[in-house]
Short mmCIF file of C-alpha atoms in Angstrom, two decimals:
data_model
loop_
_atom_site.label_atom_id
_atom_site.label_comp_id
_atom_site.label_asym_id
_atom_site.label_seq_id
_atom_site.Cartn_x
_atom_site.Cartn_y
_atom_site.Cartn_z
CA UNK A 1 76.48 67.30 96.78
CA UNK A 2 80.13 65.43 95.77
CA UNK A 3 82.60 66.09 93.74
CA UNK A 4 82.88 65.36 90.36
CA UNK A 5 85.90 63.85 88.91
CA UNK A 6 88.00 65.25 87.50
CA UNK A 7 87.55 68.16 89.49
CA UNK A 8 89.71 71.88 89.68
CA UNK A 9 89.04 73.88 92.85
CA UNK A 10 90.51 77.97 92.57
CA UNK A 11 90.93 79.28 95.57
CA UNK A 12 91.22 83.39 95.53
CA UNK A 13 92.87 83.50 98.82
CA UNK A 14 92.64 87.07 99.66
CA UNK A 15 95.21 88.27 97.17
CA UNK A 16 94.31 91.65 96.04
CA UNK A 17 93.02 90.47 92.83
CA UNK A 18 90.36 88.52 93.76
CA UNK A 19 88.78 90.88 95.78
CA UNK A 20 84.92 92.15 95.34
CA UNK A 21 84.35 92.54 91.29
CA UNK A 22 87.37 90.21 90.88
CA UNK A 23 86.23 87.80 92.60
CA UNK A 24 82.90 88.17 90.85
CA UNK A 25 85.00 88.11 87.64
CA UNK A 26 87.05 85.28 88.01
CA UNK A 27 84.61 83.48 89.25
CA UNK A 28 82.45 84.26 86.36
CA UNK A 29 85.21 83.25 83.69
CA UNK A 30 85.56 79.33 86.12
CA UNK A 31 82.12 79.43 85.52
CA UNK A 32 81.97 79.80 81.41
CA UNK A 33 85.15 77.61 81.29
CA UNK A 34 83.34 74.74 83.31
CA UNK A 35 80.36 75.01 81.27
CA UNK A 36 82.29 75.13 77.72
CA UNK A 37 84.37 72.20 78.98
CA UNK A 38 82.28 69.79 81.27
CA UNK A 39 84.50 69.66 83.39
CA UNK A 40 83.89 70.65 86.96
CA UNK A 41 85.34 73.86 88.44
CA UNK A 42 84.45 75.29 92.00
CA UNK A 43 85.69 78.46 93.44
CA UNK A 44 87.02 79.68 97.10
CA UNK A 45 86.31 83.39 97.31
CA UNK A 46 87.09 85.14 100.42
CA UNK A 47 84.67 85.20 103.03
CA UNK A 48 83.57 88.63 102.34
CA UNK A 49 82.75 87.81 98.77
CA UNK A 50 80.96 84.71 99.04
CA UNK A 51 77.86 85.55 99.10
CA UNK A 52 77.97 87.65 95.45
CA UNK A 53 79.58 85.29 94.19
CA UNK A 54 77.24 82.57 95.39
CA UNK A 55 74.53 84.82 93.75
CA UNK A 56 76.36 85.48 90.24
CA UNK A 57 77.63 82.13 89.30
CA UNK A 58 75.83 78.23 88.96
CA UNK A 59 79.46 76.31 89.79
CA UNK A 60 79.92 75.22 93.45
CA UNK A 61 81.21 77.91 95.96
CA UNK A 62 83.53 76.61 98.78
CA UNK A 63 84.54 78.93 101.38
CA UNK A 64 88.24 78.81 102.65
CA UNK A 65 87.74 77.96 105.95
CA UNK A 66 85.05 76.73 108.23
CA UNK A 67 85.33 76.53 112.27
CA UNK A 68 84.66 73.71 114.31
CA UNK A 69 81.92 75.44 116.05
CA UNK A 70 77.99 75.02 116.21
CA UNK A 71 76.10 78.52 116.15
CA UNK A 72 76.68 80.07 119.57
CA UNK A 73 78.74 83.05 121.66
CA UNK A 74 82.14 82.71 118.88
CA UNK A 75 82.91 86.16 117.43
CA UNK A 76 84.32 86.14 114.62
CA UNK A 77 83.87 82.06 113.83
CA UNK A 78 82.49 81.11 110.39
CA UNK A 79 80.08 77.95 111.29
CA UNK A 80 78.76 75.54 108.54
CA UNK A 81 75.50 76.37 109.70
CA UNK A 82 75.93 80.13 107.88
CA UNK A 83 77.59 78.60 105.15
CA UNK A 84 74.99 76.36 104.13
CA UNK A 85 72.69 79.40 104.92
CA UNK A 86 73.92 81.76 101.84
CA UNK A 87 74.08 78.60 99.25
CA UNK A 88 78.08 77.96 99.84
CA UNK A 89 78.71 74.11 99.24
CA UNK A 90 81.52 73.40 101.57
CA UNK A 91 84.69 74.58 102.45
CA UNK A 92 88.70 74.14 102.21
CA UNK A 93 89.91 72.94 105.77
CA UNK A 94 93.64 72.92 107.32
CA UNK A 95 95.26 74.85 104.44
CA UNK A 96 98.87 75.57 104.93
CA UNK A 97 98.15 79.13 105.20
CA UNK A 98 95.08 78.12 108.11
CA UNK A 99 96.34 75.27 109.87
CA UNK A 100 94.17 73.52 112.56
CA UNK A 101 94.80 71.49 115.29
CA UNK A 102 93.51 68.08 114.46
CA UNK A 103 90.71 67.96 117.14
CA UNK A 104 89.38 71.00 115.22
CA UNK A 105 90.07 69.54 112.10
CA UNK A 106 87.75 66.34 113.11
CA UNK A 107 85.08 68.53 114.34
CA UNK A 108 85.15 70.94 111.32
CA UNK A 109 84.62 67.88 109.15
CA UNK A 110 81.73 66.40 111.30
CA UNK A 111 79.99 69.55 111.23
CA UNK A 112 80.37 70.48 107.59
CA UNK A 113 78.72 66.65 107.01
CA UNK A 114 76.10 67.20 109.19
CA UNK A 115 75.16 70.53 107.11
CA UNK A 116 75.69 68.40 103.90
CA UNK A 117 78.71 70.19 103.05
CA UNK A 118 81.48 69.16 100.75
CA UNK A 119 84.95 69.01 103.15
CA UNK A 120 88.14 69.52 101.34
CA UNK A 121 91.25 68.71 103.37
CA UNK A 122 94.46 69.72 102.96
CA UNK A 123 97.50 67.89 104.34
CA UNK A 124 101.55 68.70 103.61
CA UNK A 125 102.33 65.10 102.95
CA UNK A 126 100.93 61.34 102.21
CA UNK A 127 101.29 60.97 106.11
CA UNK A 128 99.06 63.42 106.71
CA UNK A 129 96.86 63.36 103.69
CA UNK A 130 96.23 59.17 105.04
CA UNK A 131 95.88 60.72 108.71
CA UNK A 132 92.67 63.25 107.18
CA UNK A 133 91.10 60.48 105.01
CA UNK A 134 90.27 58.40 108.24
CA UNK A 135 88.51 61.58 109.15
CA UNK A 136 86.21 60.44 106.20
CA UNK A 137 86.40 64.18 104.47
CA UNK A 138 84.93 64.43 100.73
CA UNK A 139 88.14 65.27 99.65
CA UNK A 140 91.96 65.39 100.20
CA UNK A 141 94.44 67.87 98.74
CA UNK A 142 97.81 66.78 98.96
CA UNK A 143 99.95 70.39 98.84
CA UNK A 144 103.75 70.12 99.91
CA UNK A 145 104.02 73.91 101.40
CA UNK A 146 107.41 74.54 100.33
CA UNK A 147 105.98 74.42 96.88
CA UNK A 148 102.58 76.77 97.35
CA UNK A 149 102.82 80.16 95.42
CA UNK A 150 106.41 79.05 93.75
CA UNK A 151 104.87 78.25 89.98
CA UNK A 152 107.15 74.69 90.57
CA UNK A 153 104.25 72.25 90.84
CA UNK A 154 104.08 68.97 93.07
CA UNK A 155 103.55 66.93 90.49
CA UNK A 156 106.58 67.85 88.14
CA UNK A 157 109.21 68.84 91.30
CA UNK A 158 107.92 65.47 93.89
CA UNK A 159 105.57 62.99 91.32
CA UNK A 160 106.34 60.37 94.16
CA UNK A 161 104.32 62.27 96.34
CA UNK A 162 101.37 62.77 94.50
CA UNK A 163 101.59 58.92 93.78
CA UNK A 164 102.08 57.79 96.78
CA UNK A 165 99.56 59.69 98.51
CA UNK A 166 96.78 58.39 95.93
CA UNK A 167 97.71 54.48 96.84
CA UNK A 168 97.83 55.20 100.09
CA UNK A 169 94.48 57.40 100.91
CA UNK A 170 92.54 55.70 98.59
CA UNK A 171 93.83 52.20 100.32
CA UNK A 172 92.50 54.38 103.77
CA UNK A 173 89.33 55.18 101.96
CA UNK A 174 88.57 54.76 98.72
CA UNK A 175 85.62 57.15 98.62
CA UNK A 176 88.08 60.08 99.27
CA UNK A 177 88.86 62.49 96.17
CA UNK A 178 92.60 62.74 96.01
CA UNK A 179 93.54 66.48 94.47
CA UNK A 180 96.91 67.61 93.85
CA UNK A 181 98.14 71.27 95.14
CA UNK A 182 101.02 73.36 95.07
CA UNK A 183 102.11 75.69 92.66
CA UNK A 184 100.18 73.81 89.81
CA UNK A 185 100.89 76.44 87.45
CA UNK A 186 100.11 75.40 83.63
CA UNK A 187 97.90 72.55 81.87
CA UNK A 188 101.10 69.95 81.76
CA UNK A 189 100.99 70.51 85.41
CA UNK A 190 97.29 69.33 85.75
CA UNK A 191 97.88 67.01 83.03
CA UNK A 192 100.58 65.05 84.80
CA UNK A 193 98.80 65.53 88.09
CA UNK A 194 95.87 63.24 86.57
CA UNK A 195 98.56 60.97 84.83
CA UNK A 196 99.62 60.05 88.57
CA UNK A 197 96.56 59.36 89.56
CA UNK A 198 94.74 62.16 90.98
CA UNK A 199 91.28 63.45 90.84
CA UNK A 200 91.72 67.13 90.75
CA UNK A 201 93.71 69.63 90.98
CA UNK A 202 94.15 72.72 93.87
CA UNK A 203 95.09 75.83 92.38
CA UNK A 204 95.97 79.77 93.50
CA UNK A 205 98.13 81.99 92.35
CA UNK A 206 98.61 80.79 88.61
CA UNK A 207 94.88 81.54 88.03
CA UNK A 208 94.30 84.81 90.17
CA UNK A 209 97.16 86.46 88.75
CA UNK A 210 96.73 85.16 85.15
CA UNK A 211 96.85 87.84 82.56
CA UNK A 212 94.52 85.72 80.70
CA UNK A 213 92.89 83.41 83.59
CA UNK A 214 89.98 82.30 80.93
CA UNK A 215 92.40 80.67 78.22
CA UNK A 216 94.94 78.94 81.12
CA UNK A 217 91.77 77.29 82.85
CA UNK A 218 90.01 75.93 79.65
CA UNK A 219 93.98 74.64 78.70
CA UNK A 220 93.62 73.08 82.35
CA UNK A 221 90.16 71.54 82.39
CA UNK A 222 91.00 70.05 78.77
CA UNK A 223 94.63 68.29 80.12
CA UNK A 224 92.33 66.78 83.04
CA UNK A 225 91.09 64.74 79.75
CA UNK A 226 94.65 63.13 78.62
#
């Protein structure tokens, strides 16, 4: 499976309200949203949840994290193996809030692709969002960490970056989806975001903590159209 362009990924994190039946919920709602729209929405629900939500929903379900590992003796360790096991397309990789050290990183990419498993990774900057493309991921999402969970949005407070970092990944590799994260909050955020060239968008806590999560993504998924 790729991406399709544009593309919105939510990822539920493990705030309180994305939990069990919300996640099931919201999920749901990204799922009659995409539909109604055509436009492509996947969903990261915590590792506890994916599996219902896997079951409940046609969109693609990435988890948030995936280890490096190959089944074996790792307690704990989520391996792309079980991923690809319970019908879970892929996986967010070096988030902000799960960093990993880049030999990780490269292996957790390797082994996603050998599963056939989407990799989405996220870097702080265009240095490091050029430094993951060579690691030949399906996707990068370019999230400035100061700006994650603030509601000010990358492409509003730093457009150079979001700029910048398309030029320069897609001059790395041009077969790379280039997203935009942090604290995309409304459709003029997403709107601009795709005016600067990216593919995508990243999004959290707008969309989890939405009091009305259904009419905020359709106003998304139609501003990824101009």
């Amino acid at each position: 499976m790729r991406l399709d362009i544009p593309t919105i990924i939510l990822n539920f994190k493990a705030f309180r309200e994305a939990l069990g039946n919300h996640a099931l919920e919201l999920a749901k709602t990204a799922e009659k949203v995409s539909l109604e729209t055509g436009v492509q929405v996947a969903v990261c629900p915590c590792l506890t949840d994916l599996q219902n939500v896997v079951n409940h929903v046609s969109i693609p379900v990435l988890a948030q994290h995936c280890d490096p590992h190959k089944p074996g003796p790792f307690t704990g360790s989520v391996v792309a193996e079980s991923l690809k096991t319970i019908g879970v397309v892929g996986s967010l990789l070096n988030h902000s809030e799960k960093r990993m050290k880049l030999s990780d990183l490269t292996l957790s990419v390797t082994r996603l692709r050998e599963n056939g498993l989407i990799s989405v990774v996220c870097a702080d900057d265009v240095s490091a969002a050029v430094a993951a493309a060579a690691l030949k991921p399906d996707a990068v999402a370019v999230e400035p960490p100061e700006l994650i969970g603030t509601g000010i949005s990358v492409s509003t407070a730093k457009p150079e970056v979001v700029s910048e970092a398309v030029a320069r990944v897609k001059t790395a590799n041009p077969n790379v989806v280039v997203l935009c994260g942090a604290g995309v909050s409304t459709a003029e955020d997403v709107r601009k975001a795709v005016m600067l060239g990216a593919e995508g968008v990243l999004l959290s806590t707008a969309y989890v903590k939405s009091r009305d999560p259904e009419k905020l993504l359709r106003e998304m998924c139609l501003a990824t159209k101009g």
